[in-house]
C-alpha cells in the first residue's frame, strides 16, 4: 500500500512516505490543513499567494514547513501549474523561485533536479502528487498530475527525462503517489473517458474507468482512478512495482484535513508537496 504516515512539528501536521525516510539525502512531505498561520477558508496551511490569502501568512506557512522537513525556506522552487506535461530542470539559479522571488517560468507542472540544497514544490487540491527519487544518482522529480497530465503521460515523461539528464535507470527509482481524489469521488464524463481510452490499453481501461452509470440527466459517467493510472504509466516506463508506494488518502473524503476543490470549490487554500535534496547527514532522524 505504501501509505503516508502522520508527523508533527509543534502544531504542524504533515505526511511522509516511510520508504523515502530511509534515504538521508532526501527531504519530503505533504502538507495538511493543520498548523499554519492562514485564516478563514484558507485555514490554516495554505501555500498559494494567488488565492487571496494574506502573503505574510503564506510566507509563514512556508517557514514552518521548511522547519518541519529540515530544509531552508530559501531552498524552495515552486511549480507554475496549468495542467501541462512540461517539466523544468531546476538549477541553483532557480533557488527561492515562487517564495523568495518571482518565477522566471510558467506552464510548469513538474520539476526535477540533482542539485543539493533545492526543494521542489507543487500544489494540490485533488490532483495527484508524484514523488520520484533516484537513490543511485541522487536526483529527484516532483509532479502535479490531474487527468490531463495523467493521460498525456507526465509520469512517463519524467522517468525519460531523468534518464536523459541524470542517467537514472527506471529500475532504480523510488516513487510515491501521494494524497489525491479517489475513484470513489471522481466522476468523469465521456470527454475525459475518451482521452483515457486513447492513452491506455483496453485491459487497463477496464480497471481505470469503473462503475459506469447515468446521472440524473441521463448522461453516462464513470469513476476514474487517477492514482492507478499513474501507477500503470510508471510500470510501463520500467519502474519496479515494489518501488511504487501509493497513499490511499482521498482528498475529497478528508477535506477537513486536506484542501479539496471538489469538496468546497475554488474558495480555499492549496496543499503542497515537497521533495528535495540535501548533503548526506548523520542525523539519526533520517538514518
PDB file of C-alpha atoms in Angstrom:
ATOM      1  CA  UNK A   1       0.000   0.000   0.000  1.00  0.00           C
ATOM      2  CA  UNK A   2       2.756   2.477   0.905  1.00  0.00           C
ATOM      3  CA  UNK A   3       0.505   4.744   2.951  1.00  0.00           C
ATOM      4  CA  UNK A   4       2.000   8.008   4.165  1.00  0.00           C
ATOM      5  CA  UNK A   5       2.422   8.423   7.904  1.00  0.00           C
ATOM      6  CA  UNK A   6       1.464  11.418  10.018  1.00  0.00           C
ATOM      7  CA  UNK A   7       4.185  13.533  11.611  1.00  0.00           C
ATOM      8  CA  UNK A   8       4.112  16.609  13.830  1.00  0.00           C
ATOM      9  CA  UNK A   9       6.425  19.576  14.306  1.00  0.00           C
ATOM     10  CA  UNK A  10       4.988  21.683  17.117  1.00  0.00           C
ATOM     11  CA  UNK A  11       1.357  22.215  15.984  1.00  0.00           C
ATOM     12  CA  UNK A  12       2.072  21.500  12.310  1.00  0.00           C
ATOM     13  CA  UNK A  13       0.865  18.164  10.925  1.00  0.00           C
ATOM     14  CA  UNK A  14       2.373  16.768   7.716  1.00  0.00           C
ATOM     15  CA  UNK A  15       2.614  13.443   5.893  1.00  0.00           C
ATOM     16  CA  UNK A  16       5.625  11.414   4.759  1.00  0.00           C
ATOM     17  CA  UNK A  17       6.398   8.136   2.994  1.00  0.00           C
ATOM     18  CA  UNK A  18       8.363   5.764   5.278  1.00  0.00           C
ATOM     19  CA  UNK A  19      10.223   4.450   2.211  1.00  0.00           C
ATOM     20  CA  UNK A  20      11.595   7.923   1.475  1.00  0.00           C
ATOM     21  CA  UNK A  21      12.705   8.479   5.075  1.00  0.00           C
ATOM     22  CA  UNK A  22      15.225   5.651   4.667  1.00  0.00           C
ATOM     23  CA  UNK A  23      17.435   7.859   2.465  1.00  0.00           C
ATOM     24  CA  UNK A  24      19.437  10.558   4.317  1.00  0.00           C
ATOM     25  CA  UNK A  25      19.848  12.750   1.221  1.00  0.00           C
ATOM     26  CA  UNK A  26      16.075  13.181   0.737  1.00  0.00           C
ATOM     27  CA  UNK A  27      13.695  15.640   2.343  1.00  0.00           C
ATOM     28  CA  UNK A  28       9.995  15.413   1.583  1.00  0.00           C
ATOM     29  CA  UNK A  29       6.496  15.916   2.865  1.00  0.00           C
ATOM     30  CA  UNK A  30       2.874  16.649   2.049  1.00  0.00           C
ATOM     31  CA  UNK A  31       1.013  19.353   3.933  1.00  0.00           C
ATOM     32  CA  UNK A  32      -2.272  19.091   5.776  1.00  0.00           C
ATOM     33  CA  UNK A  33      -4.522  21.968   6.831  1.00  0.00           C
ATOM     34  CA  UNK A  34      -3.239  21.797  10.413  1.00  0.00           C
ATOM     35  CA  UNK A  35      -0.625  24.044  11.988  1.00  0.00           C
ATOM     36  CA  UNK A  36      -0.456  27.026   9.661  1.00  0.00           C
ATOM     37  CA  UNK A  37      -0.958  30.766  10.020  1.00  0.00           C
ATOM     38  CA  UNK A  38      -3.750  31.299   7.470  1.00  0.00           C
ATOM     39  CA  UNK A  39      -7.312  32.170   8.494  1.00  0.00           C
ATOM     40  CA  UNK A  40     -10.860  31.647   7.271  1.00  0.00           C
ATOM     41  CA  UNK A  41     -11.303  29.493   4.167  1.00  0.00           C
ATOM     42  CA  UNK A  42      -7.500  29.245   3.919  1.00  0.00           C
ATOM     43  CA  UNK A  43      -7.229  27.774   7.398  1.00  0.00           C
ATOM     44  CA  UNK A  44      -4.665  27.105   8.166  1.00  0.00           C
ATOM     45  CA  UNK A  45      -1.842  25.771   5.991  1.00  0.00           C
ATOM     46  CA  UNK A  46      -2.298  27.412   2.580  1.00  0.00           C
ATOM     47  CA  UNK A  47       0.706  27.682   0.241  1.00  0.00           C
ATOM     48  CA  UNK A  48      -0.686  29.764  -2.618  1.00  0.00           C
ATOM     49  CA  UNK A  49      -0.049  33.503  -2.913  1.00  0.00           C
ATOM     50  CA  UNK A  50      -2.681  33.700  -5.687  1.00  0.00           C
ATOM     51  CA  UNK A  51      -5.897  32.795  -3.832  1.00  0.00           C
ATOM     52  CA  UNK A  52      -6.386  35.986  -1.813  1.00  0.00           C
ATOM     53  CA  UNK A  53      -4.680  34.884   1.392  1.00  0.00           C
ATOM     54  CA  UNK A  54      -2.508  37.271   3.420  1.00  0.00           C
ATOM     55  CA  UNK A  55       1.002  36.961   1.878  1.00  0.00           C
ATOM     56  CA  UNK A  56       2.596  37.212   5.319  1.00  0.00           C
ATOM     57  CA  UNK A  57       0.620  34.151   6.431  1.00  0.00           C
ATOM     58  CA  UNK A  58       1.642  32.215   3.324  1.00  0.00           C
ATOM     59  CA  UNK A  59       5.314  33.044   3.866  1.00  0.00           C
ATOM     60  CA  UNK A  60       4.988  31.924   7.487  1.00  0.00           C
ATOM     61  CA  UNK A  61       3.465  28.636   6.309  1.00  0.00           C
ATOM     62  CA  UNK A  62       6.495  28.034   4.082  1.00  0.00           C
ATOM     63  CA  UNK A  63       8.804  28.829   7.000  1.00  0.00           C
ATOM     64  CA  UNK A  64       7.002  26.357   9.261  1.00  0.00           C
ATOM     65  CA  UNK A  65       7.021  23.611   6.641  1.00  0.00           C
ATOM     66  CA  UNK A  66      10.715  24.193   5.944  1.00  0.00           C
ATOM     67  CA  UNK A  67      11.460  23.732   9.636  1.00  0.00           C
ATOM     68  CA  UNK A  68       9.303  20.604   9.791  1.00  0.00           C
ATOM     69  CA  UNK A  69      11.034  18.758   6.950  1.00  0.00           C
ATOM     70  CA  UNK A  70      14.532  20.059   7.674  1.00  0.00           C
ATOM     71  CA  UNK A  71      15.263  22.463   4.818  1.00  0.00           C
ATOM     72  CA  UNK A  72      15.745  26.194   4.343  1.00  0.00           C
ATOM     73  CA  UNK A  73      12.865  28.379   3.071  1.00  0.00           C
ATOM     74  CA  UNK A  74      15.339  29.763   0.531  1.00  0.00           C
ATOM     75  CA  UNK A  75      15.641  26.280  -0.986  1.00  0.00           C
ATOM     76  CA  UNK A  76      12.071  26.189  -2.316  1.00  0.00           C
ATOM     77  CA  UNK A  77      11.372  26.212  -6.059  1.00  0.00           C
ATOM     78  CA  UNK A  78       7.654  26.305  -6.844  1.00  0.00           C
ATOM     79  CA  UNK A  79       5.927  24.980  -9.962  1.00  0.00           C
ATOM     80  CA  UNK A  80       3.570  27.163 -12.025  1.00  0.00           C
ATOM     81  CA  UNK A  81       0.883  24.676 -12.924  1.00  0.00           C
ATOM     82  CA  UNK A  82      -1.517  24.747 -15.879  1.00  0.00           C
ATOM     83  CA  UNK A  83      -2.208  21.012 -16.406  1.00  0.00           C
ATOM     84  CA  UNK A  84       0.621  20.515 -18.905  1.00  0.00           C
ATOM     85  CA  UNK A  85       3.323  17.853 -19.145  1.00  0.00           C
ATOM     86  CA  UNK A  86       6.097  20.459 -19.013  1.00  0.00           C
ATOM     87  CA  UNK A  87       8.877  19.572 -16.576  1.00  0.00           C
ATOM     88  CA  UNK A  88      11.549  22.106 -15.654  1.00  0.00           C
ATOM     89  CA  UNK A  89      15.106  21.049 -14.903  1.00  0.00           C
ATOM     90  CA  UNK A  90      15.836  23.119 -11.805  1.00  0.00           C
ATOM     91  CA  UNK A  91      19.298  24.593 -11.224  1.00  0.00           C
ATOM     92  CA  UNK A  92      20.925  26.648  -8.492  1.00  0.00           C
ATOM     93  CA  UNK A  93      19.744  29.817 -10.268  1.00  0.00           C
ATOM     94  CA  UNK A  94      16.118  28.870  -9.501  1.00  0.00           C
ATOM     95  CA  UNK A  95      16.576  28.749  -5.718  1.00  0.00           C
ATOM     96  CA  UNK A  96      13.757  30.615  -3.998  1.00  0.00           C
ATOM     97  CA  UNK A  97      11.568  30.929  -7.106  1.00  0.00           C
ATOM     98  CA  UNK A  98       7.929  31.268  -6.124  1.00  0.00           C
ATOM     99  CA  UNK A  99       8.607  32.145  -2.485  1.00  0.00           C
ATOM    100  CA  UNK A 100      11.600  34.477  -2.219  1.00  0.00           C
ATOM    101  CA  UNK A 101      11.449  35.841  -5.770  1.00  0.00           C
ATOM    102  CA  UNK A 102       9.340  35.782  -8.911  1.00  0.00           C
ATOM    103  CA  UNK A 103       9.301  32.631 -11.004  1.00  0.00           C
ATOM    104  CA  UNK A 104      11.006  33.150 -14.405  1.00  0.00           C
ATOM    105  CA  UNK A 105       8.816  30.451 -15.973  1.00  0.00           C
ATOM    106  CA  UNK A 106       5.199  29.423 -16.451  1.00  0.00           C
ATOM    107  CA  UNK A 107       3.221  26.362 -17.598  1.00  0.00           C
ATOM    108  CA  UNK A 108       5.332  24.013 -15.481  1.00  0.00           C
ATOM    109  CA  UNK A 109       3.621  21.007 -13.859  1.00  0.00           C
ATOM    110  CA  UNK A 110       6.769  19.116 -12.968  1.00  0.00           C
ATOM    111  CA  UNK A 111      10.167  19.936 -11.529  1.00  0.00           C
ATOM    112  CA  UNK A 112      13.364  17.881 -11.431  1.00  0.00           C
ATOM    113  CA  UNK A 113      16.852  18.433 -10.056  1.00  0.00           C
ATOM    114  CA  UNK A 114      20.088  16.826  -8.916  1.00  0.00           C
ATOM    115  CA  UNK A 115      21.274  19.918  -7.023  1.00  0.00           C
ATOM    116  CA  UNK A 116      21.628  19.568  -3.226  1.00  0.00           C
ATOM    117  CA  UNK A 117      20.001  22.427  -1.371  1.00  0.00           C
ATOM    118  CA  UNK A 118      16.988  22.605  -3.698  1.00  0.00           C
ATOM    119  CA  UNK A 119      13.472  21.671  -2.528  1.00  0.00           C
ATOM    120  CA  UNK A 120      10.831  21.235  -5.234  1.00  0.00           C
ATOM    121  CA  UNK A 121       7.230  22.314  -4.526  1.00  0.00           C
ATOM    122  CA  UNK A 122       3.969  21.510  -6.328  1.00  0.00           C
ATOM    123  CA  UNK A 123       0.385  22.491  -5.433  1.00  0.00           C
ATOM    124  CA  UNK A 124      -2.559  20.121  -4.997  1.00  0.00           C
ATOM    125  CA  UNK A 125      -6.242  20.178  -4.059  1.00  0.00           C
ATOM    126  CA  UNK A 126      -7.386  16.807  -5.533  1.00  0.00           C
ATOM    127  CA  UNK A 127      -4.818  16.313  -8.330  1.00  0.00           C
ATOM    128  CA  UNK A 128      -2.167  13.695  -7.691  1.00  0.00           C
ATOM    129  CA  UNK A 129       1.331  14.460  -6.349  1.00  0.00           C
ATOM    130  CA  UNK A 130       4.008  12.118  -7.688  1.00  0.00           C
ATOM    131  CA  UNK A 131       7.370  11.954  -5.904  1.00  0.00           C
ATOM    132  CA  UNK A 132      10.271  10.341  -7.799  1.00  0.00           C
ATOM    133  CA  UNK A 133      13.731   9.787  -6.310  1.00  0.00           C
ATOM    134  CA  UNK A 134      16.845   8.112  -7.669  1.00  0.00           C
ATOM    135  CA  UNK A 135      18.878   6.807  -4.702  1.00  0.00           C
ATOM    136  CA  UNK A 136      21.767   5.890  -7.027  1.00  0.00           C
ATOM    137  CA  UNK A 137      22.208   9.155  -8.953  1.00  0.00           C
ATOM    138  CA  UNK A 138      20.809  11.400  -6.207  1.00  0.00           C
ATOM    139  CA  UNK A 139      18.200  13.093  -8.360  1.00  0.00           C
ATOM    140  CA  UNK A 140      14.519  13.842  -7.799  1.00  0.00           C
ATOM    141  CA  UNK A 141      11.373  14.889  -9.638  1.00  0.00           C
ATOM    142  CA  UNK A 142       8.034  16.132  -8.329  1.00  0.00           C
ATOM    143  CA  UNK A 143       4.880  16.171 -10.461  1.00  0.00           C
ATOM    144  CA  UNK A 144       1.342  17.564 -10.449  1.00  0.00           C
ATOM    145  CA  UNK A 145      -0.915  15.084 -12.272  1.00  0.00           C
ATOM    146  CA  UNK A 146      -4.550  15.898 -12.885  1.00  0.00           C
ATOM    147  CA  UNK A 147      -6.476  13.966 -15.506  1.00  0.00           C
ATOM    148  CA  UNK A 148      -4.940  15.973 -18.365  1.00  0.00           C
ATOM    149  CA  UNK A 149      -1.375  15.489 -17.199  1.00  0.00           C
ATOM    150  CA  UNK A 150      -2.056  11.842 -16.432  1.00  0.00           C
ATOM    151  CA  UNK A 151      -3.456  10.862 -19.832  1.00  0.00           C
ATOM    152  CA  UNK A 152      -0.746  12.940 -21.528  1.00  0.00           C
ATOM    153  CA  UNK A 153       1.871  10.897 -19.667  1.00  0.00           C
ATOM    154  CA  UNK A 154       3.652  13.365 -17.405  1.00  0.00           C
ATOM    155  CA  UNK A 155       4.855  10.500 -15.170  1.00  0.00           C
ATOM    156  CA  UNK A 156       6.428   8.611 -18.056  1.00  0.00           C
ATOM    157  CA  UNK A 157       7.973  11.798 -19.366  1.00  0.00           C
ATOM    158  CA  UNK A 158       9.617  12.440 -16.002  1.00  0.00           C
ATOM    159  CA  UNK A 159      11.176   8.968 -15.994  1.00  0.00           C
ATOM    160  CA  UNK A 160      12.546   9.511 -19.514  1.00  0.00           C
ATOM    161  CA  UNK A 161      13.873  12.979 -18.704  1.00  0.00           C
ATOM    162  CA  UNK A 162      15.626  11.749 -15.567  1.00  0.00           C
ATOM    163  CA  UNK A 163      17.278   9.069 -17.676  1.00  0.00           C
ATOM    164  CA  UNK A 164      18.439  11.594 -20.249  1.00  0.00           C
ATOM    165  CA  UNK A 165      19.566  14.280 -17.799  1.00  0.00           C
ATOM    166  CA  UNK A 166      20.896  12.254 -14.870  1.00  0.00           C
ATOM    167  CA  UNK A 167      21.387   8.760 -16.346  1.00  0.00           C
ATOM    168  CA  UNK A 168      18.740   7.452 -13.975  1.00  0.00           C
ATOM    169  CA  UNK A 169      17.760   3.818 -14.509  1.00  0.00           C
ATOM    170  CA  UNK A 170      13.970   3.352 -14.158  1.00  0.00           C
ATOM    171  CA  UNK A 171      14.653   0.177 -12.200  1.00  0.00           C
ATOM    172  CA  UNK A 172      16.442   2.202  -9.515  1.00  0.00           C
ATOM    173  CA  UNK A 173      13.689   4.758  -8.985  1.00  0.00           C
ATOM    174  CA  UNK A 174      11.662   5.130  -5.804  1.00  0.00           C
ATOM    175  CA  UNK A 175       8.166   6.564  -6.318  1.00  0.00           C
ATOM    176  CA  UNK A 176       5.483   7.901  -4.015  1.00  0.00           C
ATOM    177  CA  UNK A 177       1.957   8.632  -5.252  1.00  0.00           C
ATOM    178  CA  UNK A 178       0.525  10.949  -2.644  1.00  0.00           C
ATOM    179  CA  UNK A 179      -2.913  12.038  -1.418  1.00  0.00           C
ATOM    180  CA  UNK A 180      -5.431  12.911  -4.114  1.00  0.00           C
ATOM    181  CA  UNK A 181      -9.002  12.322  -5.116  1.00  0.00           C
ATOM    182  CA  UNK A 182     -10.036   8.654  -5.128  1.00  0.00           C
ATOM    183  CA  UNK A 183     -12.047   6.904  -7.820  1.00  0.00           C
ATOM    184  CA  UNK A 184     -14.949   6.770  -5.360  1.00  0.00           C
ATOM    185  CA  UNK A 185     -15.228  10.562  -5.544  1.00  0.00           C
ATOM    186  CA  UNK A 186     -14.022  11.305  -9.067  1.00  0.00           C
ATOM    187  CA  UNK A 187     -16.773  11.116 -11.674  1.00  0.00           C
ATOM    188  CA  UNK A 188     -15.918  11.968 -15.279  1.00  0.00           C
ATOM    189  CA  UNK A 189     -17.910  12.221 -18.480  1.00  0.00           C
ATOM    190  CA  UNK A 190     -17.395  10.799 -21.948  1.00  0.00           C
ATOM    191  CA  UNK A 191     -14.969  13.576 -22.931  1.00  0.00           C
ATOM    192  CA  UNK A 192     -12.478  12.521 -20.262  1.00  0.00           C
ATOM    193  CA  UNK A 193     -13.227   8.801 -20.674  1.00  0.00           C
ATOM    194  CA  UNK A 194     -12.404   9.062 -24.386  1.00  0.00           C
ATOM    195  CA  UNK A 195      -8.999  10.568 -23.565  1.00  0.00           C
ATOM    196  CA  UNK A 196      -8.321   7.740 -21.121  1.00  0.00           C
ATOM    197  CA  UNK A 197      -9.164   5.157 -23.798  1.00  0.00           C
ATOM    198  CA  UNK A 198      -6.743   6.819 -26.206  1.00  0.00           C
ATOM    199  CA  UNK A 199      -3.938   6.775 -23.641  1.00  0.00           C
ATOM    200  CA  UNK A 200      -4.319   3.256 -22.202  1.00  0.00           C
ATOM    201  CA  UNK A 201      -4.793  -0.294 -23.431  1.00  0.00           C
ATOM    202  CA  UNK A 202      -8.311  -1.694 -23.283  1.00  0.00           C
ATOM    203  CA  UNK A 203      -7.464  -4.031 -20.398  1.00  0.00           C
ATOM    204  CA  UNK A 204      -6.093  -1.111 -18.382  1.00  0.00           C
ATOM    205  CA  UNK A 205      -9.174   0.982 -19.108  1.00  0.00           C
ATOM    206  CA  UNK A 206     -11.381  -1.689 -17.575  1.00  0.00           C
ATOM    207  CA  UNK A 207      -9.514  -1.131 -14.302  1.00  0.00           C
ATOM    208  CA  UNK A 208      -9.267   2.656 -14.520  1.00  0.00           C
ATOM    209  CA  UNK A 209     -12.772   3.555 -15.735  1.00  0.00           C
ATOM    210  CA  UNK A 210     -15.140   1.810 -13.347  1.00  0.00           C
ATOM    211  CA  UNK A 211     -18.780   1.859 -12.225  1.00  0.00           C
ATOM    212  CA  UNK A 212     -20.386   3.222 -15.404  1.00  0.00           C
ATOM    213  CA  UNK A 213     -23.737   4.831 -14.619  1.00  0.00           C
ATOM    214  CA  UNK A 214     -26.074   7.552 -15.798  1.00  0.00           C
ATOM    215  CA  UNK A 215     -26.535  10.735 -13.819  1.00  0.00           C
ATOM    216  CA  UNK A 216     -29.870  12.460 -13.124  1.00  0.00           C
ATOM    217  CA  UNK A 217     -29.775  13.977 -16.612  1.00  0.00           C
ATOM    218  CA  UNK A 218     -29.284  10.597 -18.261  1.00  0.00           C
ATOM    219  CA  UNK A 219     -25.640  11.295 -19.135  1.00  0.00           C
ATOM    220  CA  UNK A 220     -23.234   8.353 -18.953  1.00  0.00           C
ATOM    221  CA  UNK A 221     -20.459   8.805 -16.408  1.00  0.00           C
ATOM    222  CA  UNK A 222     -17.570   6.793 -14.986  1.00  0.00           C
ATOM    223  CA  UNK A 223     -15.377   6.828 -11.907  1.00  0.00           C
ATOM    224  CA  UNK A 224     -11.711   7.380 -12.807  1.00  0.00           C
ATOM    225  CA  UNK A 225      -8.792   6.067 -10.742  1.00  0.00           C
ATOM    226  CA  UNK A 226      -6.023   8.624 -11.264  1.00  0.00           C
ATOM    227  CA  UNK A 227      -3.618   7.015  -8.812  1.00  0.00           C
ATOM    228  CA  UNK A 228      -3.755   3.619 -10.529  1.00  0.00           C
ATOM    229  CA  UNK A 229      -3.500   5.304 -13.930  1.00  0.00           C
ATOM    230  CA  UNK A 230      -0.204   6.891 -12.955  1.00  0.00           C
ATOM    231  CA  UNK A 231       0.987   3.646 -11.395  1.00  0.00           C
ATOM    232  CA  UNK A 232       0.388   1.865 -14.709  1.00  0.00           C
ATOM    233  CA  UNK A 233       2.303   4.543 -16.616  1.00  0.00           C
ATOM    234  CA  UNK A 234       5.233   4.230 -14.228  1.00  0.00           C
ATOM    235  CA  UNK A 235       5.245   0.433 -14.523  1.00  0.00           C
ATOM    236  CA  UNK A 236       5.217   0.676 -18.325  1.00  0.00           C
ATOM    237  CA  UNK A 237       8.152   3.094 -18.006  1.00  0.00           C
ATOM    238  CA  UNK A 238      10.255   0.484 -16.213  1.00  0.00           C
ATOM    239  CA  UNK A 239       9.742   1.399 -12.555  1.00  0.00           C
ATOM    240  CA  UNK A 240       9.592  -1.678 -10.326  1.00  0.00           C
ATOM    241  CA  UNK A 241       6.196  -2.455  -8.796  1.00  0.00           C
ATOM    242  CA  UNK A 242       7.617  -2.821  -5.291  1.00  0.00           C
ATOM    243  CA  UNK A 243       9.201   0.638  -5.605  1.00  0.00           C
ATOM    244  CA  UNK A 244       5.862   2.427  -6.087  1.00  0.00           C
ATOM    245  CA  UNK A 245       4.223   3.498  -2.826  1.00  0.00           C
ATOM    246  CA  UNK A 246       0.620   4.708  -3.038  1.00  0.00           C
ATOM    247  CA  UNK A 247      -1.274   6.715  -0.458  1.00  0.00           C
ATOM    248  CA  UNK A 248      -4.951   5.763  -0.423  1.00  0.00           C
ATOM    249  CA  UNK A 249      -5.889   9.012   1.333  1.00  0.00           C
ATOM    250  CA  UNK A 250      -8.712  10.699  -0.595  1.00  0.00           C
ATOM    251  CA  UNK A 251      -8.662  14.482  -0.501  1.00  0.00           C
ATOM    252  CA  UNK A 252     -12.405  14.888  -1.047  1.00  0.00           C
ATOM    253  CA  UNK A 253     -13.298  12.446   1.723  1.00  0.00           C
ATOM    254  CA  UNK A 254     -10.852  14.198   4.058  1.00  0.00           C
ATOM    255  CA  UNK A 255     -11.465  17.844   3.171  1.00  0.00           C
ATOM    256  CA  UNK A 256     -11.459  18.712   6.876  1.00  0.00           C
ATOM    257  CA  UNK A 257      -7.792  17.651   6.905  1.00  0.00           C
ATOM    258  CA  UNK A 258      -6.667  18.410   3.343  1.00  0.00           C
ATOM    259  CA  UNK A 259      -7.881  21.024   0.849  1.00  0.00           C
ATOM    260  CA  UNK A 260     -10.187  19.612  -1.863  1.00  0.00           C
ATOM    261  CA  UNK A 261     -11.548  21.510  -4.868  1.00  0.00           C
ATOM    262  CA  UNK A 262     -14.352  19.020  -5.468  1.00  0.00           C
ATOM    263  CA  UNK A 263     -15.441  19.223  -1.848  1.00  0.00           C
ATOM    264  CA  UNK A 264     -15.516  23.001  -1.351  1.00  0.00           C
ATOM    265  CA  UNK A 265     -14.886  24.707  -4.696  1.00  0.00           C
ATOM    266  CA  UNK A 266     -12.354  27.368  -5.627  1.00  0.00           C
ATOM    267  CA  UNK A 267     -12.549  29.459  -2.440  1.00  0.00           C
ATOM    268  CA  UNK A 268      -9.969  27.537  -0.424  1.00  0.00           C
ATOM    269  CA  UNK A 269      -6.271  27.102   0.160  1.00  0.00           C
ATOM    270  CA  UNK A 270      -3.952  24.642  -1.536  1.00  0.00           C
ATOM    271  CA  UNK A 271      -1.905  21.759  -0.219  1.00  0.00           C
ATOM    272  CA  UNK A 272       1.731  21.449  -1.217  1.00  0.00           C
ATOM    273  CA  UNK A 273       4.063  18.557  -1.927  1.00  0.00           C
ATOM    274  CA  UNK A 274       7.756  18.978  -1.145  1.00  0.00           C
ATOM    275  CA  UNK A 275      10.740  16.939  -2.354  1.00  0.00           C
ATOM    276  CA  UNK A 276      14.361  17.985  -2.112  1.00  0.00           C
ATOM    277  CA  UNK A 277      17.987  17.014  -1.844  1.00  0.00           C
ATOM    278  CA  UNK A 278      20.435  17.771   0.937  1.00  0.00           C
ATOM    279  CA  UNK A 279      24.007  16.765   1.597  1.00  0.00           C
ATOM    280  CA  UNK A 280      24.311  13.415   3.374  1.00  0.00           C
ATOM    281  CA  UNK A 281      23.621  13.696   7.092  1.00  0.00           C
ATOM    282  CA  UNK A 282      24.266  11.551  10.128  1.00  0.00           C
ATOM    283  CA  UNK A 283      21.115  12.846  11.839  1.00  0.00           C
ATOM    284  CA  UNK A 284      19.575   9.691  13.397  1.00  0.00           C
ATOM    285  CA  UNK A 285      16.102  11.002  12.486  1.00  0.00           C
ATOM    286  CA  UNK A 286      16.914  10.199   8.846  1.00  0.00           C
ATOM    287  CA  UNK A 287      19.069   7.110   9.320  1.00  0.00           C
TER     288      UNK A 287
END
